[in-house]
Amino acid sequence: MAFTLQIGDSAPDFKLPATDGKTYQLSDFSQHPVLVVFFTCNHCPYVIGSDEVTQATANKFADQGVAFVGINSNSKNTYIEDDFSHMVTRMYQYQFPWTYLHDESQAVAKAYGALRTPHFYVFDRDRRLIYTGRGIDTPRDASKMTVNDLDRTLSEHLAGKPISIPVTNPIGCNVKWDGKDPHWMPVEACDLV
């Protein structure tokens, strides 16, 4: 079995606290025909560099019923900036158009096979995976973007077309697993930034 979800797999359930004070599970988004689940955090330069584009994509497709759920699974023991209080502050500051959940146990990240921050998963109405990978091709510096895979995937799916490229490599920081020394990972994964 592959570590990360494969195309056609069902979305694993979750029950996680959000920055709005509520607890959410997968069924809370059942009224939405498309669900984007993405693993993110507060400190990663790849997340920060592409948040504005992710926000624009979320806003663009909101009227078509696409819901966005961000999940922070990073260990606060690796980066204190990734703790829950910093999540609340960040959402208050930027008013992102998604539900921001905290996966402190990291069980949800493991169930999805999250590899990076950010790492996107797009599910259809039946909550089957139709796309996994990057949001854009240059998440650290969105001004250099030439491809928006997330926008393309949502546009194709909502137009009733097959997804032309259903799998890409997520680009970003490694998920910060609890108990792992962040400095064993490659420099390009932004752990030393």
Tab-separated table of C-alpha atoms in Angstrom:
chain	number	residue	atom	x	y	z
A	1	MET	CA	0.000	0.000	0.000
A	2	ALA	CA	1.306	3.451	-0.919
A	3	PHE	CA	1.989	5.943	1.846
A	4	THR	CA	-0.157	8.686	0.356
A	5	LEU	CA	-3.739	8.383	-0.924
A	6	GLN	CA	-4.168	7.181	-4.492
A	7	ILE	CA	-6.618	8.464	-7.117
A	8	GLY	CA	-10.034	6.953	-6.450
A	9	ASP	CA	-9.414	6.415	-2.724
A	10	SER	CA	-12.052	7.594	-0.245
A	11	ALA	CA	-11.363	10.588	1.963
A	12	PRO	CA	-10.383	9.409	5.455
A	13	ASP	CA	-12.657	10.766	8.166
A	14	PHE	CA	-11.437	13.177	10.807
A	15	LYS	CA	-12.698	14.903	13.935
A	16	LEU	CA	-10.561	17.911	14.677
A	17	PRO	CA	-10.770	21.263	16.469
A	18	ALA	CA	-10.816	24.410	14.350
A	19	THR	CA	-9.659	27.947	14.930
A	20	ASP	CA	-13.315	29.073	15.112
A	21	GLY	CA	-13.808	27.105	18.329
A	22	LYS	CA	-15.824	24.308	16.724
A	23	THR	CA	-14.938	20.678	16.018
A	24	TYR	CA	-15.391	19.371	12.477
A	25	GLN	CA	-15.586	15.979	10.838
A	26	LEU	CA	-15.780	14.961	7.196
A	27	SER	CA	-19.582	14.783	7.174
A	28	ASP	CA	-19.833	18.460	8.125
A	29	PHE	CA	-18.892	19.262	4.530
A	30	SER	CA	-21.289	16.792	2.887
A	31	GLN	CA	-23.384	19.554	1.270
A	32	HIS	CA	-20.391	20.600	-0.851
A	33	PRO	CA	-19.997	18.870	-4.235
A	34	VAL	CA	-16.206	19.246	-4.079
A	35	LEU	CA	-13.913	19.208	-1.055
A	36	VAL	CA	-10.313	20.401	-1.044
A	37	VAL	CA	-8.330	19.133	1.932
A	38	PHE	CA	-4.842	20.547	2.211
A	39	PHE	CA	-2.093	20.137	4.740
A	40	THR	CA	-0.615	23.460	5.728
A	41	CYS	CA	0.923	25.266	8.692
A	42	ASN	CA	1.855	28.695	10.012
A	43	HIS	CA	5.586	29.038	9.381
A	44	CYS	CA	6.517	27.306	6.108
A	45	PRO	CA	7.750	29.746	3.414
A	46	TYR	CA	6.084	27.604	0.722
A	47	VAL	CA	2.742	28.003	2.490
A	48	ILE	CA	3.229	31.709	3.145
A	49	GLY	CA	4.437	32.272	-0.422
A	50	SER	CA	1.338	30.696	-1.979
A	51	ASP	CA	-1.425	31.491	0.538
A	52	GLU	CA	-2.652	34.426	-1.525
A	53	VAL	CA	-3.095	32.231	-4.619
A	54	THR	CA	-4.786	29.491	-2.575
A	55	GLN	CA	-7.103	32.126	-1.133
A	56	ALA	CA	-7.938	33.455	-4.605
A	57	THR	CA	-8.663	29.929	-5.847
A	58	ALA	CA	-10.901	29.218	-2.854
A	59	ASN	CA	-12.811	32.454	-3.412
A	60	LYS	CA	-13.127	31.810	-7.166
A	61	PHE	CA	-14.834	28.443	-6.690
A	62	ALA	CA	-16.818	29.153	-3.511
A	63	ASP	CA	-19.970	29.998	-5.491
A	64	GLN	CA	-19.756	26.569	-7.150
A	65	GLY	CA	-19.864	24.821	-3.805
A	66	VAL	CA	-16.182	24.006	-3.374
A	67	ALA	CA	-15.166	23.834	0.290
A	68	PHE	CA	-11.575	24.230	1.472
A	69	VAL	CA	-10.275	22.630	4.664
A	70	GLY	CA	-6.744	23.377	5.837
A	71	ILE	CA	-5.166	20.989	8.327
A	72	ASN	CA	-2.084	21.782	10.398
A	73	SER	CA	-0.430	18.541	11.499
A	74	ASN	CA	3.013	19.949	12.237
A	75	SER	CA	4.544	19.234	15.624
A	76	LYS	CA	4.701	22.332	17.806
A	77	ASN	CA	7.772	20.724	19.364
A	78	THR	CA	9.588	21.337	16.076
A	79	TYR	CA	8.240	24.835	15.411
A	80	ILE	CA	6.355	26.570	18.238
A	81	GLU	CA	4.859	28.870	15.560
A	82	ASP	CA	2.773	25.882	14.438
A	83	ASP	CA	0.879	25.542	17.718
A	84	PHE	CA	-2.865	26.112	17.955
A	85	SER	CA	-2.700	29.643	19.370
A	86	HIS	CA	-0.621	30.769	16.401
A	87	MET	CA	-3.189	29.143	14.090
A	88	VAL	CA	-5.957	31.216	15.687
A	89	THR	CA	-3.881	34.389	15.370
A	90	ARG	CA	-3.083	33.690	11.725
A	91	MET	CA	-6.718	33.081	10.790
A	92	TYR	CA	-7.776	36.248	12.620
A	93	GLN	CA	-5.085	38.239	10.819
A	94	TYR	CA	-5.718	36.953	7.280
A	95	GLN	CA	-9.380	35.828	7.349
A	96	PHE	CA	-8.669	32.900	5.038
A	97	PRO	CA	-11.746	31.422	3.287
A	98	TRP	CA	-11.253	27.938	4.688
A	99	THR	CA	-11.794	25.972	7.851
A	100	TYR	CA	-8.465	25.612	9.668
A	101	LEU	CA	-8.131	22.402	11.688
A	102	HIS	CA	-5.496	21.233	14.162
A	103	ASP	CA	-4.278	17.635	13.897
A	104	GLU	CA	-2.163	17.551	17.050
A	105	SER	CA	-1.902	13.752	17.140
A	106	GLN	CA	-0.821	13.747	13.456
A	107	ALA	CA	-3.146	10.759	12.890
A	108	VAL	CA	-5.031	12.536	10.086
A	109	ALA	CA	-1.824	13.467	8.274
A	110	LYS	CA	-0.787	9.814	8.434
A	111	ALA	CA	-4.214	8.641	7.197
A	112	TYR	CA	-3.986	10.929	4.165
A	113	GLY	CA	-0.275	10.388	3.646
A	114	ALA	CA	0.553	14.072	3.779
A	115	LEU	CA	4.070	14.626	2.460
A	116	ARG	CA	4.578	18.395	2.446
A	117	THR	CA	3.151	21.731	3.433
A	118	PRO	CA	1.274	22.549	1.359
A	119	HIS	CA	-0.121	19.248	0.003
A	120	PHE	CA	-3.545	19.324	-1.683
A	121	TYR	CA	-6.185	16.598	-2.027
A	122	VAL	CA	-9.314	17.209	-4.127
A	123	PHE	CA	-12.353	14.977	-3.606
A	124	ASP	CA	-15.523	14.684	-5.686
A	125	ARG	CA	-19.106	14.530	-4.395
A	126	ASP	CA	-18.634	10.879	-3.376
A	127	ARG	CA	-15.425	11.921	-1.590
A	128	ARG	CA	-13.243	9.963	-3.960
A	129	LEU	CA	-9.808	11.447	-4.647
A	130	ILE	CA	-9.549	13.082	-8.071
A	131	TYR	CA	-6.326	15.080	-7.594
A	132	THR	CA	-3.362	15.110	-5.234
A	133	GLY	CA	-0.191	17.184	-5.228
A	134	ARG	CA	0.878	20.801	-5.487
A	135	GLY	CA	-1.325	23.866	-5.705
A	136	ILE	CA	0.981	25.846	-7.995
A	137	ASP	CA	4.392	25.236	-9.547
A	138	THR	CA	6.268	27.916	-7.558
A	139	PRO	CA	4.698	28.031	-4.089
A	140	ARG	CA	7.628	29.768	-2.445
A	141	ASP	CA	7.278	32.718	-4.829
A	142	ALA	CA	3.826	32.892	-6.402
A	143	SER	CA	4.883	35.849	-8.561
A	144	LYS	CA	6.817	33.325	-10.710
A	145	MET	CA	3.835	30.976	-11.091
A	146	THR	CA	3.242	29.508	-14.555
A	147	VAL	CA	0.891	26.651	-13.566
A	148	ASN	CA	-2.007	26.575	-11.097
A	149	ASP	CA	-2.787	22.873	-10.850
A	150	LEU	CA	-5.459	23.358	-8.206
A	151	ASP	CA	-7.393	25.879	-10.309
A	152	ARG	CA	-7.026	23.636	-13.386
A	153	THR	CA	-8.291	20.576	-11.523
A	154	LEU	CA	-11.333	22.359	-10.128
A	155	SER	CA	-12.141	23.964	-13.493
A	156	GLU	CA	-11.920	20.638	-15.324
A	157	HIS	CA	-13.962	18.732	-12.747
A	158	LEU	CA	-16.723	21.331	-12.477
A	159	ALA	CA	-16.955	21.412	-16.295
A	160	GLY	CA	-17.534	17.641	-16.266
A	161	LYS	CA	-14.168	16.886	-17.853
A	162	PRO	CA	-11.646	14.240	-16.756
A	163	ILE	CA	-8.701	15.561	-14.754
A	164	SER	CA	-5.885	15.967	-17.277
A	165	ILE	CA	-3.098	15.645	-14.694
A	166	PRO	CA	-4.467	13.965	-11.538
A	167	VAL	CA	-1.147	13.573	-9.685
A	168	THR	CA	1.731	16.020	-9.201
A	169	ASN	CA	4.516	16.166	-6.661
A	170	PRO	CA	3.694	18.451	-3.743
A	171	ILE	CA	6.306	21.194	-3.346
A	172	GLY	CA	7.098	22.496	0.126
A	173	CYS	CA	8.389	21.697	3.572
A	174	ASN	CA	8.308	18.190	4.950
A	175	VAL	CA	5.508	17.619	7.447
A	176	LYS	CA	7.122	18.100	10.873
A	177	TRP	CA	6.600	14.725	12.534
A	178	ASP	CA	6.776	14.750	16.310
A	179	GLY	CA	10.033	13.334	17.609
A	180	LYS	CA	11.901	13.809	14.327
A	181	ASP	CA	14.914	16.092	14.189
A	182	PRO	CA	14.074	18.681	11.508
A	183	HIS	CA	17.719	18.962	10.489
A	184	TRP	CA	17.993	15.421	9.092
A	185	MET	CA	15.861	16.459	6.138
A	186	PRO	CA	17.142	18.078	2.924
A	187	VAL	CA	17.804	21.799	2.985
A	188	GLU	CA	15.552	22.352	-0.047
A	189	ALA	CA	12.619	21.122	2.046
A	190	CYS	CA	12.944	24.475	3.918
A	191	ASP	CA	13.649	22.942	7.307
A	192	LEU	CA	16.673	25.105	7.849
A	193	VAL	CA	15.015	28.320	6.705
